[in-house]
Tab-separated table of C-alpha atoms in Angstrom:
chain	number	residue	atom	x	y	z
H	1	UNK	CA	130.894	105.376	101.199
H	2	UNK	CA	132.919	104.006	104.301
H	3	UNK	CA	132.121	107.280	105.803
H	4	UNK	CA	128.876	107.209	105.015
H	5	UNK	CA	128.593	104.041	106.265
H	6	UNK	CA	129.896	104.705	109.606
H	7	UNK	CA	126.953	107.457	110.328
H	8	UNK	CA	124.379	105.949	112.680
H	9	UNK	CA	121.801	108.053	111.694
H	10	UNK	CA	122.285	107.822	107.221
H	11	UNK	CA	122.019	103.939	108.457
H	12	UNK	CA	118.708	104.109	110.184
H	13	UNK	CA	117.706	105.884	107.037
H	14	UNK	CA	118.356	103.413	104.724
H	15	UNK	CA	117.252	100.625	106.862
H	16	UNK	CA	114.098	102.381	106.803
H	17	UNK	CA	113.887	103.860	103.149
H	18	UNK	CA	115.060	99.761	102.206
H	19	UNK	CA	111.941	98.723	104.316
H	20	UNK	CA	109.660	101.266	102.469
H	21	UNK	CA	111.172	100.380	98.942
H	22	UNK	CA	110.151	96.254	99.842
H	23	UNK	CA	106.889	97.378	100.209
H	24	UNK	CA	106.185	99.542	97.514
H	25	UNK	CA	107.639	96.847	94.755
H	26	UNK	CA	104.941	94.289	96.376
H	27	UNK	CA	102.678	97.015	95.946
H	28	UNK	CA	103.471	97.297	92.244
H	29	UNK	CA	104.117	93.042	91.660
H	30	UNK	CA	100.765	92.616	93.377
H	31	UNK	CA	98.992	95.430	91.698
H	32	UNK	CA	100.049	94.222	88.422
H	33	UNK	CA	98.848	90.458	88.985
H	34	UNK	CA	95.775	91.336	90.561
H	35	UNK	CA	95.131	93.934	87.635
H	36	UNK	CA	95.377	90.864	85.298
H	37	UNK	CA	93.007	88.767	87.393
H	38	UNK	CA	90.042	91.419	88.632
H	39	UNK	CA	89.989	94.231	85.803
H	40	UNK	CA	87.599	93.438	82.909
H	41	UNK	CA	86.804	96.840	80.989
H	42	UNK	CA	88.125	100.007	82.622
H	43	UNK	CA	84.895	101.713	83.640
H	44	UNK	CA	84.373	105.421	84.787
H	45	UNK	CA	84.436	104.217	87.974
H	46	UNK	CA	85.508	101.479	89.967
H	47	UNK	CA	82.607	99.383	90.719
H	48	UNK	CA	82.106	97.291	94.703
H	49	UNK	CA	82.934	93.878	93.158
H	50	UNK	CA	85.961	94.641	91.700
H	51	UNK	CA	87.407	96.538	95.051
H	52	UNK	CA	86.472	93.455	96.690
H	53	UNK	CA	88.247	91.681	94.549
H	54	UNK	CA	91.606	93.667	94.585
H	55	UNK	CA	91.087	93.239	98.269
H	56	UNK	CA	90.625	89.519	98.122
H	57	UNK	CA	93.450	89.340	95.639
H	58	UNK	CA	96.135	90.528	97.957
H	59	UNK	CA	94.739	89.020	101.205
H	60	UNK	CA	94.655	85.389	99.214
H	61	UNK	CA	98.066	86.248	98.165
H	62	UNK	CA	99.610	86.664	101.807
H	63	UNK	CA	97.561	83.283	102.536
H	64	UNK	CA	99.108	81.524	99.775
H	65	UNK	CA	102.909	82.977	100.680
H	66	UNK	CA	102.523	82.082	104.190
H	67	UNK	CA	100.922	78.491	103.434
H	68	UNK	CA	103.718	77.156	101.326
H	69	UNK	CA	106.160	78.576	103.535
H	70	UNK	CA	104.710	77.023	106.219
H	71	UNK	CA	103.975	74.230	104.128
H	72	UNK	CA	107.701	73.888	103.261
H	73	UNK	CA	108.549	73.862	106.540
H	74	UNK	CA	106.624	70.857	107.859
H	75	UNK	CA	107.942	68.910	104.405
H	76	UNK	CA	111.604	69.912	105.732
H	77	UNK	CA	111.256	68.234	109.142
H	78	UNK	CA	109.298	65.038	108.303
H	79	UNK	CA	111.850	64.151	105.367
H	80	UNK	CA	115.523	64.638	104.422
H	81	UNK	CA	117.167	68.051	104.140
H	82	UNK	CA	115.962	70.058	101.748
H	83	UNK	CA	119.388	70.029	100.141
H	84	UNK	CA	119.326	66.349	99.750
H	85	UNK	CA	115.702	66.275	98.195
H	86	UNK	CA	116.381	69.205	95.768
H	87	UNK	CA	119.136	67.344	94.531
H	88	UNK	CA	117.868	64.039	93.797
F	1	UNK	CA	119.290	112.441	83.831
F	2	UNK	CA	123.348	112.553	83.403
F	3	UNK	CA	123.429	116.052	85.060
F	4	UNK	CA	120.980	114.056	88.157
F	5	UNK	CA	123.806	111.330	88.653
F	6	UNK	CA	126.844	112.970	88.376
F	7	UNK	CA	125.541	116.075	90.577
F	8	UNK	CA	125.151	112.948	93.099
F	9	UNK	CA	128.654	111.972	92.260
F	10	UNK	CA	130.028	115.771	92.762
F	11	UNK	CA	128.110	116.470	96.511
F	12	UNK	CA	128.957	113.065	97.681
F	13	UNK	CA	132.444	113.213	96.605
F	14	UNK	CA	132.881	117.358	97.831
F	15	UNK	CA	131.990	116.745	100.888
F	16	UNK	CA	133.745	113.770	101.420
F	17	UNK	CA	136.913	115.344	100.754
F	18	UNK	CA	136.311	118.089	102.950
F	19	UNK	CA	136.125	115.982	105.714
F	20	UNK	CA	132.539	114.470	106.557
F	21	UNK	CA	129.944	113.339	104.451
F	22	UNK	CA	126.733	115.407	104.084
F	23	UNK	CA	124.498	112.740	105.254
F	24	UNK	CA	121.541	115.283	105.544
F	25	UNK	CA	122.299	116.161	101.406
F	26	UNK	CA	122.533	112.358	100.562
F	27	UNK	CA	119.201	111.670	102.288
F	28	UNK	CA	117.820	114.083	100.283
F	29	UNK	CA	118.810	113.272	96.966
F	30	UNK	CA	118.734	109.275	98.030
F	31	UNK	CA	114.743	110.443	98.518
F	32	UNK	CA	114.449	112.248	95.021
F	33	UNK	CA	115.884	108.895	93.201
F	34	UNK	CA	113.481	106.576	94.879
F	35	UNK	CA	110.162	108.920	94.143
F	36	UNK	CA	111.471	108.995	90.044
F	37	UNK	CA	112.453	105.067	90.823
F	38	UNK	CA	108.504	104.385	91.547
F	39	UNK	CA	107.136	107.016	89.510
F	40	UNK	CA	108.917	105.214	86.681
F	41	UNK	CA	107.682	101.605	87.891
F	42	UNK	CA	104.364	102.813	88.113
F	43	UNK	CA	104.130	104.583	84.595
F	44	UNK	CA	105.957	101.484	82.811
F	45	UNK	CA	103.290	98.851	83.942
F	46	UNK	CA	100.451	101.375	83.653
F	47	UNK	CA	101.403	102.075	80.336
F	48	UNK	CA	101.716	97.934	79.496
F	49	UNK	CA	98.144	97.130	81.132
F	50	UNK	CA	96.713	100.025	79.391
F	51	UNK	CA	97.631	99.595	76.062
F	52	UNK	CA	96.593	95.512	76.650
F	53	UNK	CA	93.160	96.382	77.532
F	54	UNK	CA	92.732	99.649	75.409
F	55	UNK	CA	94.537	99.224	71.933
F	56	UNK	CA	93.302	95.924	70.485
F	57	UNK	CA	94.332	96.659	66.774
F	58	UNK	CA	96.544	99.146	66.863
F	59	UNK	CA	95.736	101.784	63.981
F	60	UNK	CA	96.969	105.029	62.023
F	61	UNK	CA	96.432	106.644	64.879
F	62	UNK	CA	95.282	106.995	68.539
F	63	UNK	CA	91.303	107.600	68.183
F	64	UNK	CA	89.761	109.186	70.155
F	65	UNK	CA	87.468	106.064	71.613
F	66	UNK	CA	91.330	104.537	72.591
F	67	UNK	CA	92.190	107.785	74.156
F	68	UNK	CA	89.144	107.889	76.561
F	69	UNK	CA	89.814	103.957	77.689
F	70	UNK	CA	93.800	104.659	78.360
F	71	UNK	CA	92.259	108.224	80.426
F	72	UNK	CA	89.628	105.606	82.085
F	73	UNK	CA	92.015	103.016	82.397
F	74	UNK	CA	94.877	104.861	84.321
F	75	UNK	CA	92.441	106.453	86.621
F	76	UNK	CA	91.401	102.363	87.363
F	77	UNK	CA	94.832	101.751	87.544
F	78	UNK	CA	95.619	104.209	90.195
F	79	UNK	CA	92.719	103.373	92.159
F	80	UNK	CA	93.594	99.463	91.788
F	81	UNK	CA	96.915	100.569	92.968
F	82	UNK	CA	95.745	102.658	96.165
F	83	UNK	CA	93.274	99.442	96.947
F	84	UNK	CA	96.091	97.083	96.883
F	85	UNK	CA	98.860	99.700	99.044
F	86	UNK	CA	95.880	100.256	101.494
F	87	UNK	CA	94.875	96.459	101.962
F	88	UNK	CA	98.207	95.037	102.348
F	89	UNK	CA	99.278	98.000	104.937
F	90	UNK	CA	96.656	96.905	106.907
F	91	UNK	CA	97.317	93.212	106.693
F	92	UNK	CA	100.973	93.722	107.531
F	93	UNK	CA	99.317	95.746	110.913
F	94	UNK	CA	97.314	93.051	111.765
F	95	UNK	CA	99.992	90.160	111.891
F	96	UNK	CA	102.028	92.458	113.661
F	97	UNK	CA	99.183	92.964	116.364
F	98	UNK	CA	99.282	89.343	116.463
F	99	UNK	CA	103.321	88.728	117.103
């Protein structure tokens, strides 16, 4: 594996195929949720309301990520560390 | 699946002891194990949704109204699943337009 390692372009590779394999398990995690919170009866085909709401599902998803990260960050540099508030 | 992981094992090893890894060979077969990876993520939760929506009381057997929802169902699934890939490729394009 040290060799392997060591070989510029097997690195790029797995940076890359790493970067490809994040995506596809949010594909499945958000797939899954939004499954649960869109799909009533599977139909023969997928009707416009539900697509809109698989598409809603994951857009309102990446909102809600980025607002509590964001979120999180304000809370971290009006008040104390976030070490010292997770402890108390 | 033994002969798939210790084949791995064999090339890796082989060619490292003649010298230089096969990078080109590990690629490969680092390619095959991700594809059965997902392929095996995707059937497990397809198979958990589908049998949540389709099979309410499960009976002596699989009738043949269940078999038509779990066809419909995974069809919905993979559609739901191409919606979601699609729409979050494209979000991850825009907020890198906007970096």
């Amino acid at each position: 594996m040290e060799a392997a390692g060591a070989d510029p372009a097997l690195q790029r590779f797995i940076a890359a195929e790493s970067q490809r394999q994040r995506f596809q398990q949010l594909v499945h995690g958000l797939s899954e949720m939004c499954w649960d919170k869109c799909m009533d009866k599977p139909g023969p085909k997928l009707d416009s309301r539900t697509e809109a709401c698989f598409v809603n599902c994951v857009e309102r998803f990446i909102d809600t990520s980025q607002f509590i990260l964001n979120r999180l960050e304000q809370t971290q540099k009006n008040k104390a560390p976030f070490s010292e508030s997770l402890s108390d | 699946m033994d002969g798939f992981s210790s084949d791995f094992a064999a090339g890796a090893g082989g060619a490292g002891g003649a010298g230089k890894v096969d990078a080109g060979l590990i690629m490969e077969q680092v390619k095959v194990q991700i594809a059965v990876a997902n392929a095996q993520e995707l059937l497990q939760r397809m198979t958990d949704k589908c049998f949540r929506k389709c099979i309410g009381k499960p009976g002596s057997s699989l009738d043949n109204s269940e078999q038509k929802c779990v066809a419909m169902c995974m069809d919905r699934y993979m559609d739901a699943w191409n919606i979601v890939s699609k729409t979050y490729n494209s979000r991850l394009q825009r907020e890198r337009a906007r970096m």
